[in-house]
Coordinates of C-alpha atoms and ligand atoms in Angstrom, one line a residue:
X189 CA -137.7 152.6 -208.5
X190 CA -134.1 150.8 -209.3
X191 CA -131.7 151.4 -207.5
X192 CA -128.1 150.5 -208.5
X193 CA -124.6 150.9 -206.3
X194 CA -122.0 152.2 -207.9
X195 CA -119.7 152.7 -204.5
X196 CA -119.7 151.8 -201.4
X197 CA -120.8 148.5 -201.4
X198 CA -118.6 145.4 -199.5
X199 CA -116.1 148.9 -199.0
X200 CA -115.6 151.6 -197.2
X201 CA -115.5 155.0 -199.0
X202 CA -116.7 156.3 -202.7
X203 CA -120.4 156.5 -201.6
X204 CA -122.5 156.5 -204.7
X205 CA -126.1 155.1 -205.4
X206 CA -127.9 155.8 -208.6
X207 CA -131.8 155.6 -207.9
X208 CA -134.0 156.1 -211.4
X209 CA -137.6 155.9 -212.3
X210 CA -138.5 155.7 -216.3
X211 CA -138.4 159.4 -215.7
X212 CA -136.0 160.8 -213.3
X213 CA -132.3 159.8 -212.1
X214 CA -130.8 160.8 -209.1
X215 CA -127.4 160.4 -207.3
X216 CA -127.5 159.7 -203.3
X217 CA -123.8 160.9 -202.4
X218 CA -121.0 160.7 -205.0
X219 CA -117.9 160.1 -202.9
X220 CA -114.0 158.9 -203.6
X221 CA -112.3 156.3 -201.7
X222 CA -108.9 158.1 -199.9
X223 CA -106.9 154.8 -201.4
X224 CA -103.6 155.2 -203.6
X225 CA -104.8 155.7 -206.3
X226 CA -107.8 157.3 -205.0
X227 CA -110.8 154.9 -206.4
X228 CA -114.1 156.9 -208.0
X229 CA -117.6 155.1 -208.1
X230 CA -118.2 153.5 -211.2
X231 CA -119.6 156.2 -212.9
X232 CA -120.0 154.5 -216.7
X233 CA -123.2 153.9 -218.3
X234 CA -125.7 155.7 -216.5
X235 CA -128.6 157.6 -217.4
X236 CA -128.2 161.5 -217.8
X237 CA -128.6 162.8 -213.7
X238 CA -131.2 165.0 -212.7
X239 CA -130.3 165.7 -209.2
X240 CA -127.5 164.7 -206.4
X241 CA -128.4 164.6 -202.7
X242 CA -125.1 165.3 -200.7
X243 CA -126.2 163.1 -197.1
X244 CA -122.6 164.8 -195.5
X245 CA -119.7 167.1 -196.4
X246 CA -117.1 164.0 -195.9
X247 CA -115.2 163.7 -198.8
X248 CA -116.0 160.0 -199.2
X249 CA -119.4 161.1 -200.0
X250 CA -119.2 164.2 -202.0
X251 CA -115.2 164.0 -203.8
X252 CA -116.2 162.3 -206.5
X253 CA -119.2 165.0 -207.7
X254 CA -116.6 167.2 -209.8
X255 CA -116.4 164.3 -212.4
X256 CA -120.2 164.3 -213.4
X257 CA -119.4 168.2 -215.2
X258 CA -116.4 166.8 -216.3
X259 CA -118.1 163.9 -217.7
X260 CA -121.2 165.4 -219.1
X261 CA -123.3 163.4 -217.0
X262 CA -125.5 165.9 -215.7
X263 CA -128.9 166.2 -217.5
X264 CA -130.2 169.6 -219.7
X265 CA -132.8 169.3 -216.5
X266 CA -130.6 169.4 -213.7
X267 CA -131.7 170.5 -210.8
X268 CA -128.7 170.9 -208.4
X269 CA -127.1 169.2 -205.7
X270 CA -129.0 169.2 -202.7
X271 CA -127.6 169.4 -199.4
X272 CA -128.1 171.1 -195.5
X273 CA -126.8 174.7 -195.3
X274 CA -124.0 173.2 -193.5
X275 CA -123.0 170.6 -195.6
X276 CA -122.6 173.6 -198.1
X277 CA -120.2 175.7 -196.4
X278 CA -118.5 172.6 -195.2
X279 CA -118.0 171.3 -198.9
X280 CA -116.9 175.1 -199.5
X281 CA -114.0 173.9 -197.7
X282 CA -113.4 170.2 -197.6
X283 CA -113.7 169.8 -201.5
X284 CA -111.1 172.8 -203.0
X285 CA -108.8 170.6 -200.1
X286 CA -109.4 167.0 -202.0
X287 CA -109.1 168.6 -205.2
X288 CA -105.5 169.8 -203.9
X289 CA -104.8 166.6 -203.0
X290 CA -105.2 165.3 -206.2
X291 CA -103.8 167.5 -208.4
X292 CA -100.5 166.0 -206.2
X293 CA -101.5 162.8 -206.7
X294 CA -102.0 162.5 -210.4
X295 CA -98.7 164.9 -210.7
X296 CA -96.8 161.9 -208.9
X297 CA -98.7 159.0 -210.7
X298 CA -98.2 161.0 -214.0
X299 CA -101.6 160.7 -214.4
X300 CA -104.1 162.7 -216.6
X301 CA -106.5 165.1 -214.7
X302 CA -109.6 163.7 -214.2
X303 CA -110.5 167.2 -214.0
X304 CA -110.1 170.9 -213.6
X305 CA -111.1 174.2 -211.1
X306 CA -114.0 174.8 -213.6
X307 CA -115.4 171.1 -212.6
X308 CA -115.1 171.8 -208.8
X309 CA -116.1 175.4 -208.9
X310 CA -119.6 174.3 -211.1
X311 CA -120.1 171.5 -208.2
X312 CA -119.9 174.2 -205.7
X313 CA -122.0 177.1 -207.0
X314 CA -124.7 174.1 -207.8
X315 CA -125.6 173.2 -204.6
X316 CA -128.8 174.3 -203.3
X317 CA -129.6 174.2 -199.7
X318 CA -132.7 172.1 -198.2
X319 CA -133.2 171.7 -194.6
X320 CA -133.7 169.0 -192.2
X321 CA -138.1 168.3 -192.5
X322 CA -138.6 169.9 -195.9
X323 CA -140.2 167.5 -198.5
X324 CA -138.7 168.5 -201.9
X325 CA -139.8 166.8 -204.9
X326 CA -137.6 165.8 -208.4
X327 CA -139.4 164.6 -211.2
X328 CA -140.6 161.0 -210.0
X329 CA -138.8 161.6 -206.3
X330 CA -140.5 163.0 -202.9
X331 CA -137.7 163.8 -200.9
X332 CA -136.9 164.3 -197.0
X333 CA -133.8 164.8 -194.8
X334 CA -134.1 163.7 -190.9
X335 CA -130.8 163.9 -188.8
X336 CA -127.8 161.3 -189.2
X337 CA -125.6 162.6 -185.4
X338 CA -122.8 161.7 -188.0
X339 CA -121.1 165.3 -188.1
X340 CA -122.3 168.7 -188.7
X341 CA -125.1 169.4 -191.2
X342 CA -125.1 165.3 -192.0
X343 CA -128.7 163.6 -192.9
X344 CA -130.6 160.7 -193.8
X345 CA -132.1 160.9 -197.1
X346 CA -135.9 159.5 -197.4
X347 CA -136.6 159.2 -201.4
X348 CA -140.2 158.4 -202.0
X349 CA -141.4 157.1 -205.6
X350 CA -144.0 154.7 -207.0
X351 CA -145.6 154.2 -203.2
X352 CA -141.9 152.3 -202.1
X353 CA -139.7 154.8 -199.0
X354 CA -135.9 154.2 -199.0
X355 CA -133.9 155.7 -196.6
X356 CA -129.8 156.1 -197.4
X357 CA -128.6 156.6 -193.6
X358 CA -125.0 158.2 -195.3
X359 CA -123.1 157.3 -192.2
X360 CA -125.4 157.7 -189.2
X361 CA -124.0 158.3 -185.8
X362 CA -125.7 156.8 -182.6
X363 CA -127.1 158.0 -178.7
X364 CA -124.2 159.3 -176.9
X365 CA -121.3 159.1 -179.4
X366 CA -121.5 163.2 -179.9
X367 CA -123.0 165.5 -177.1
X368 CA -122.8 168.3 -179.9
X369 CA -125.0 166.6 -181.8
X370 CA -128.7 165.4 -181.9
X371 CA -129.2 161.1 -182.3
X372 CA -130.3 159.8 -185.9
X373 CA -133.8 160.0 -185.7
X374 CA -136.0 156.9 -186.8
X375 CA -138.1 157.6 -189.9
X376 CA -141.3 156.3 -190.3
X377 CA -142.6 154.2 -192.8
X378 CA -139.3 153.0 -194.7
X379 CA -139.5 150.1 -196.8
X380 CA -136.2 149.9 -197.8
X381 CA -133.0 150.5 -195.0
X382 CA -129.8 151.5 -196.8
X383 CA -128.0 151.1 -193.3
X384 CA -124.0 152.0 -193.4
X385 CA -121.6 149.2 -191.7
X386 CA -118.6 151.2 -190.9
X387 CA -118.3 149.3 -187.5
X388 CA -120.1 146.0 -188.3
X389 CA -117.5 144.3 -186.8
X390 CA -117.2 146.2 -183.5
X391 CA -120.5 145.6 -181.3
X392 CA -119.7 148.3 -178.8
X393 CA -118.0 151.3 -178.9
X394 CA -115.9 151.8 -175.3
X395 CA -117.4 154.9 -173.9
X396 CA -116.7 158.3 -174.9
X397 CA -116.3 159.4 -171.0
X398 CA -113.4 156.3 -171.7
X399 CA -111.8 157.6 -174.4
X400 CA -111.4 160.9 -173.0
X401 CA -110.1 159.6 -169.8
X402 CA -107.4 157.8 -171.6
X403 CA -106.7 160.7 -173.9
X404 CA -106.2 163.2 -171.4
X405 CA -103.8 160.9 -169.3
X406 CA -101.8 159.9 -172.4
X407 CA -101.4 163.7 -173.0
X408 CA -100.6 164.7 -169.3
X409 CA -98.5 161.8 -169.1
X410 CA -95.9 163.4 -172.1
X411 CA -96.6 166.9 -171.2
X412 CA -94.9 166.1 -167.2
X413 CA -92.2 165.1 -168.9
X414 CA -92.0 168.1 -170.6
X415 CA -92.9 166.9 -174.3
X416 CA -95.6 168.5 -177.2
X417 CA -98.1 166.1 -178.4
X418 CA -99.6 166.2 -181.8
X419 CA -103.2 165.0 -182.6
X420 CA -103.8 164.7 -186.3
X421 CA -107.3 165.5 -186.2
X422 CA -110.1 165.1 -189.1
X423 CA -111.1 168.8 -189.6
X424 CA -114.7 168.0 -189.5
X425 CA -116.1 165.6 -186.7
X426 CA -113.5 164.1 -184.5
X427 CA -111.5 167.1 -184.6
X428 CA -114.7 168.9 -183.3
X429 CA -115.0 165.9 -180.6
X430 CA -111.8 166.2 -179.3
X431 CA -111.5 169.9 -179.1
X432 CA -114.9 169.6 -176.6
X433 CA -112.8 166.9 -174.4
X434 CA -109.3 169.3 -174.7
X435 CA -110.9 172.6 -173.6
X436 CA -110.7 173.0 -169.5
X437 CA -108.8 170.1 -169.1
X438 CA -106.1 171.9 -166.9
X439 CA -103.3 169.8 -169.1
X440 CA -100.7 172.7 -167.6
X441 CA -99.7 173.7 -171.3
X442 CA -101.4 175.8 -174.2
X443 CA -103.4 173.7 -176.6
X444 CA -103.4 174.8 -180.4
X445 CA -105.4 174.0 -183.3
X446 CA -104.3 175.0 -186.8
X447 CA -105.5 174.5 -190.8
X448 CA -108.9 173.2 -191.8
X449 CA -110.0 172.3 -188.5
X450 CA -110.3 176.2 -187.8
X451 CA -112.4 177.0 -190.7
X452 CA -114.5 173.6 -189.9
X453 CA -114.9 174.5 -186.3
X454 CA -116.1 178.0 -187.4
X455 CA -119.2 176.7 -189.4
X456 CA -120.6 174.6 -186.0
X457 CA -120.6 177.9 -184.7
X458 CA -122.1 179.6 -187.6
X459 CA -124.9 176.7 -187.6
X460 CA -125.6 176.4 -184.3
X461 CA -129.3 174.8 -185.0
X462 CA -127.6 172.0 -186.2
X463 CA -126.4 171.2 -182.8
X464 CA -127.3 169.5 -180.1
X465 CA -130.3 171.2 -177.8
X466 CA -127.5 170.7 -174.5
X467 CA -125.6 172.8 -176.7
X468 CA -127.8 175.3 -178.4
X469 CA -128.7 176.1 -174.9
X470 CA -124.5 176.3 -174.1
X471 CA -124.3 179.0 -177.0
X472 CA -127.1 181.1 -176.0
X473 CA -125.7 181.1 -172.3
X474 CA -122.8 181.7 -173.0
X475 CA -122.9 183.6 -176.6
X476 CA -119.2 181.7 -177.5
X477 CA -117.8 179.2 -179.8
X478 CA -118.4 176.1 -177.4
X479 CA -115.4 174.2 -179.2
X480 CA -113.0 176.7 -178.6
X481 CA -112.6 177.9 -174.9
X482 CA -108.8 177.8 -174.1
X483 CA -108.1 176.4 -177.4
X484 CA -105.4 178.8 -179.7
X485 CA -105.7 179.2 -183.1
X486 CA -102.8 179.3 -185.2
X487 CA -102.9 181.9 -187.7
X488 CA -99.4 182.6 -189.3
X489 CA -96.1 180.4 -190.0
X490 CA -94.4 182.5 -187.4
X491 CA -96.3 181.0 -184.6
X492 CA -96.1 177.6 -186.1
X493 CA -92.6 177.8 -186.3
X494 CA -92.8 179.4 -182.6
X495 CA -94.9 176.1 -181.6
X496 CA -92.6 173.3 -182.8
X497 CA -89.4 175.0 -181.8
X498 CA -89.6 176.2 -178.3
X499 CA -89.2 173.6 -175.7
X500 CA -92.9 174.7 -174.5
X501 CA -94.6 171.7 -173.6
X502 CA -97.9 172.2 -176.1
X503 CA -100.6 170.1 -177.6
X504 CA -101.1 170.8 -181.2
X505 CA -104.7 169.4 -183.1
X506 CA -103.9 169.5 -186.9
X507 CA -105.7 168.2 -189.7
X508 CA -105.2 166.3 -192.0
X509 CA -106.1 163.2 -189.5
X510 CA -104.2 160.6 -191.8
X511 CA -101.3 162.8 -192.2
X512 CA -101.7 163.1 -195.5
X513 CA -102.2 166.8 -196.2
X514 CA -103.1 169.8 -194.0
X515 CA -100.4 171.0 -191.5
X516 CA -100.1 167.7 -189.5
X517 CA -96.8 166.8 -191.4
X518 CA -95.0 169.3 -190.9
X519 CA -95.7 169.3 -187.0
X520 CA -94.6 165.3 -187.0
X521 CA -91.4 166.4 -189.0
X522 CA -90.4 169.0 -186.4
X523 CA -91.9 166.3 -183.4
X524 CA -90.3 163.6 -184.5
X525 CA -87.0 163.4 -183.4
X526 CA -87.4 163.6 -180.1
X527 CA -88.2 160.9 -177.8
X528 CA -90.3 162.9 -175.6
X529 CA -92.8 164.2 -177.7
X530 CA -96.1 162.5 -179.0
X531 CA -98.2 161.5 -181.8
X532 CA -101.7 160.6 -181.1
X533 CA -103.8 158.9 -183.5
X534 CA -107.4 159.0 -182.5
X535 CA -109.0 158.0 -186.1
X536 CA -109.6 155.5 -188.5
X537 CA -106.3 155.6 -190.7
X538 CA -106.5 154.2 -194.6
X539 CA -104.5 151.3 -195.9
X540 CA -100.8 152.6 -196.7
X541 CA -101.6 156.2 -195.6
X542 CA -98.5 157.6 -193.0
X543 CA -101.1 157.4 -190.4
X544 CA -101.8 153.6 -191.2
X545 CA -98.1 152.9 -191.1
X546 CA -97.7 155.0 -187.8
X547 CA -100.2 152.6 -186.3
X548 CA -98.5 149.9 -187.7
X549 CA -94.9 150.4 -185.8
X550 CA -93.2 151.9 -188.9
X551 CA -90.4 154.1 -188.1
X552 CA -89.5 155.9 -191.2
X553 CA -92.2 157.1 -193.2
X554 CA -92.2 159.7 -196.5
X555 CA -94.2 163.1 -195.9
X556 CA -95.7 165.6 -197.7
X557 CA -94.6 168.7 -195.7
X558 CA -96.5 172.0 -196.6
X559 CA -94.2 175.3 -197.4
X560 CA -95.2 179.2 -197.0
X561 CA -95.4 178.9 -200.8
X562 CA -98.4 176.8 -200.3
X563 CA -97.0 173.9 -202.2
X564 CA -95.0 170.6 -200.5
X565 CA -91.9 168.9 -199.8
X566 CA -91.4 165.2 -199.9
X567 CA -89.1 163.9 -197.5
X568 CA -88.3 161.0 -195.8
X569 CA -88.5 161.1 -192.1
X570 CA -87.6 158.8 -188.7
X571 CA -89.8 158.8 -185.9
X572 CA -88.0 158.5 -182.5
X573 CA -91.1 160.2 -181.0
X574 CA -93.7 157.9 -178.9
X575 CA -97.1 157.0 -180.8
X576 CA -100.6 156.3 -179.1
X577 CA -103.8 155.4 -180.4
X578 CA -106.8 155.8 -178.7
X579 CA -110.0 154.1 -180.3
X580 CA -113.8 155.8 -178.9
X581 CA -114.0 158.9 -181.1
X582 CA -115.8 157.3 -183.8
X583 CA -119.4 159.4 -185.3
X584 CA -120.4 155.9 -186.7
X585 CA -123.1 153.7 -184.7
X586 CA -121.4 150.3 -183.5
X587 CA -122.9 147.4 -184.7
X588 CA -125.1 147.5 -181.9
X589 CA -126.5 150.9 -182.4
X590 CA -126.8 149.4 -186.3
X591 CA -129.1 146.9 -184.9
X592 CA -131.4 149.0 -182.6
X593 CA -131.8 151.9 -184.9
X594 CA -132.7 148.9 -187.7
X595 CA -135.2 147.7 -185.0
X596 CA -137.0 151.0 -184.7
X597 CA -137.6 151.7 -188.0
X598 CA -138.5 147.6 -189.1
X599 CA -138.0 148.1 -192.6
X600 CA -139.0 144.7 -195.1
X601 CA -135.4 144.9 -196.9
X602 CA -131.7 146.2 -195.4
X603 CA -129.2 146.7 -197.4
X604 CA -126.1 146.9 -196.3
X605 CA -123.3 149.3 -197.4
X606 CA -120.5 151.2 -196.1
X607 CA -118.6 148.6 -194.7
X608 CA -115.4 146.0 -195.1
X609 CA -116.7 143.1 -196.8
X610 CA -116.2 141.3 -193.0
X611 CA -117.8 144.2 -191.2
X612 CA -121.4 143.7 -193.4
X613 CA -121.2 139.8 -192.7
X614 CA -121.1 140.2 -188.8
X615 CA -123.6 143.2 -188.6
X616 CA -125.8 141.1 -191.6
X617 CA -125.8 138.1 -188.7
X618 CA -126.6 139.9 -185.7
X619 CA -129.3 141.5 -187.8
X620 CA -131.1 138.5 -188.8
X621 CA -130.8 136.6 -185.4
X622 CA -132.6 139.6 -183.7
X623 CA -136.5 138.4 -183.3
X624 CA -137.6 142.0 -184.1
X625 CA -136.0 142.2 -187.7
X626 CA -136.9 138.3 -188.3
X627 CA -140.1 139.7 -191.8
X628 CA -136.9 142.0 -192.9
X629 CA -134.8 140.5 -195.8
X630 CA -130.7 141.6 -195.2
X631 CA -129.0 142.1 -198.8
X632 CA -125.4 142.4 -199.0
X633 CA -125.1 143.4 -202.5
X634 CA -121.7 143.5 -204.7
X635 CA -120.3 147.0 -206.5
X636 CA -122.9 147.5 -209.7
X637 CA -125.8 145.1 -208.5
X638 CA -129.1 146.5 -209.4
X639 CA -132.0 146.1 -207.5
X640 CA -136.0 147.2 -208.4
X641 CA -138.4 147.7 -205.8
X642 CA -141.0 148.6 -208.3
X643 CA -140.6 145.3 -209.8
X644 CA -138.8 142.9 -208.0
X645 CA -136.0 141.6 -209.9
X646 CA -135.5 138.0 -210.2
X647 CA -132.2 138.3 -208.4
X648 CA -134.2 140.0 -205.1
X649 CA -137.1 137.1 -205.6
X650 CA -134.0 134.4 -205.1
X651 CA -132.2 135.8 -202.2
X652 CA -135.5 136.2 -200.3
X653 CA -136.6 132.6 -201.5
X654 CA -133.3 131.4 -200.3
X655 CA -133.9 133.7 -196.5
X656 CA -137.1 132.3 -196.4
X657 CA -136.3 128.6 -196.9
X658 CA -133.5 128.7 -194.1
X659 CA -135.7 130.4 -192.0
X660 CA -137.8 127.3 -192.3
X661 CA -135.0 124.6 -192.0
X662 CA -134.4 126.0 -188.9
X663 CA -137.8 126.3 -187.7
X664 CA -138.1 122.6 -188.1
X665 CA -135.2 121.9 -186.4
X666 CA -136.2 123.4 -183.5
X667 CA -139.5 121.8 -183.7
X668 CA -137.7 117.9 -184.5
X669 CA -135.9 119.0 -180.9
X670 CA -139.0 120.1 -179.0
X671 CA -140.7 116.9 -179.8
X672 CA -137.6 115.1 -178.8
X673 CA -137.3 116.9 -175.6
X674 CA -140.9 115.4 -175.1
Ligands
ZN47 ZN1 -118.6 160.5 -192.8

């Protein structure tokens, strides 16, 4: 079995691994990165794909798929794209959104289209639904999906072939960083870890009983002084988290949620299996959308306008959570300009999005602001209102959580992906310092490295050779000590 990255590796974002036998080819996610330009996985040269395993609905991991029906790259055999049953419906959603997105963006870069409806609208009506502890098999491939507690519907993918088990963990979530949501479970067996690294860097997340502390007395704090605060939320996953710390929180004002995040919070109602057991028991109590007790909805541009113009204290939870599309611009356009109001930032933010620059003191930033006619309006705005950012929402493991969910599956290789080239260096360290990971060999390979666990390349020989070799140095230092301590 080879497996070769073409994403995600030393980054964050554009997903993509390519794992083929003599026989069969498959695609484990096939993301973008959310840069500008908006990067693609390096989708040249590869062998005609059979199949594409979707691990979550995040665009990072599934944005890109549209380009292998543009492309061609799809075999006379292929099989689908398999995913949950909520990562379909989520995808339903999330990808006719990206492909928005970029239609603007390659207007403004006066840029070909990579490509067209027909592209997206074929990715969509081929995705076939698998759940969680079915074995499917392609070709050479056995195939199993085990819970990721990353967001709704998300998985770990275990691909069997040629008697070798990899697990891709997508981006895995961790004990206690989503009561919604079940923990990743540990799978047995797996000789090969693809772990994520999102949060190499960080060891421990602060507490999500923290977070919500500080995000409810940041809110009350604007409301009392009779301010609206805005929380540009990811429509799928924070949003959701957030929305379960907003509702009965007696903030004395009406709290709103608008755009994708309704739709989004819709489907974890629809697939309530896919929730937490705390909260499958909430539904069947209760027979209500747990996310959105005391939460508004806002349907028409009559109430938005009604929102941001009446001097109504309000919190308002828009998407998109960088501030990049969605309705989150044009509630920071009408927010803006008054020094009371709010802007909360409670998620990651990508390099030179508005959100990025927000966090980064910038007072004048350029929006996209959405019209009734569904298209946008570029304009150059100055932001007199406050900004906050709260850290602790995060559906990605720390690096701790990394560690211990490495520790219970003791795999011989990790590989790490999914991370800032810093971010894999710190988590690869505390990986091989802990005493029950010492037999597993920690790769941190480079975009387009190729590795064969069939076979072992020569490449995979060297860097365990090298492991090995320092292991020993060390060992012999600490045995030169002992006998000196004699
Ligand atoms: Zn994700």
């Amino acid at each position: 079995m080879e497996l070769r990255l073409l994403g995600g590796a030393k980054e964050v974002g554009r997903s993509c691994l390519l794992l083929s036998t003599e026989k069969t080819s498959i695609l484990l996610d096939c993301g973008l990165k959310s840069t500008k330009p908006t990067e693609y996985p390096l989708l040249e040269d590869l062998p005609p794909i059979d199949a594409v395993i979707w691990s979550h609905a995040h665009i990072d991991h599934i944005g890109a798929t549209p380009l292998l029906f543009a492309r061609d790259l799809v075999s006379n055999n292929f099989k689908g794209i398999f995913a949950t049953p909520p990562t379909q419906a989520l995808a339903s959603i999330l990808l006719p959104d990206s492909y928005t997105l970029a239609l603007r963006q390659w207007q403004e870069l006066g840029m070909e289209e990579l490509y067209q409806h027909e592209h997206m609208s074929k990715t969509l009506s081929s995705v076939r639904t698998i759940n969680l502890h079915r074995i499917f098999k392609i070709g050479d491939f056995e195939i199993e999906l085990y819970e990721a507690g990353h967001i709704l519907g998300s998985c770990l993918v275990a691909v069997k072939a040629h008697g070798v088990r990899l697990v891709y963990t997508g981006n895995m979530g961790a004990p206690g960083r989503a009561e919604h949501l079940n923990p990743p479970e540990p799978v047995k067996d797996t000789d090969v870890l693809i772990l994520e690294s999102t949060y190499g860097l960080t060891l421990q997340h602060p507490s999500l009983k923290e977070a919500k502390r500080r995000l409810i007395s940041s809110i009350t704090e604007t409301i009392k002084e009779g301010g609206k605060v805005l929380i540009p939320s990811f429509s799928v996953g924070r949003g959701q988290k957030v929305m379960r710390m907003l509702r009965k929180a007696n903030l004395g004002c009406k709290v709103y949620y608008d755009g994708l995040l309704k739709d989004a919070t819709w489907f974890y109602w629809r697939f309530t299996s896919y929730l937490s057991d705390p909260l499958i028991r909430e539904v069947c109590l209760t027979r209500s959308n747990p996310f959105i007790d005391g939460i508004e909805p806002v349907n028409d541009m009559r109430l938005r306008k009604k929102i941001a113009r009446s001097k109504e204290p309000c919190v308002i939870l828009a998407p998109s959570g960088m501030l990049e599309g969605g309705w989150s611009p044009y509630y920071l356009r009408e927010l803006a300009g008054d020094e009371k109001n709010k802007v909360i930032l409670v998620g990651h933010q990508g390099e030179g999005t508005v959100g990025d620059k927000l966090s980064k003191g910038e007072r004048k930033v350029d929006l996209y602001v959405p019209t009734e006619k569904f298209d946008w309006i570029k304009e150059e705005v100055e932001i007199k209102c406050d900004v906050d950012l709260i850290e602790g929402f995060s559906g990605h493991g720390a690096a701790n959580d990394l560690r211990l969910y490495a520790r219970s599956v003791k795999p011989n290789t990790i590989i790490l992906n999914h991370g800032d080239p810093k971010a894999i260096e710190n988590l690869g360290n505390i990986l091989k310092k802990d005493p029950y990971l010492s037999s597993s060999l920690i790769l941190t390979p480079e975009l387009g490295d190729i590795y064969d666990f069939g076979l072992k390349r020569a490449h995979i020989e060297e860097d365990a050779l090298k492991e090995v070799l320092s292991r020993l140095e060390a060992l012999e230092r600490r045995i030169r000590k002992l006998e000196e301590g004699k």
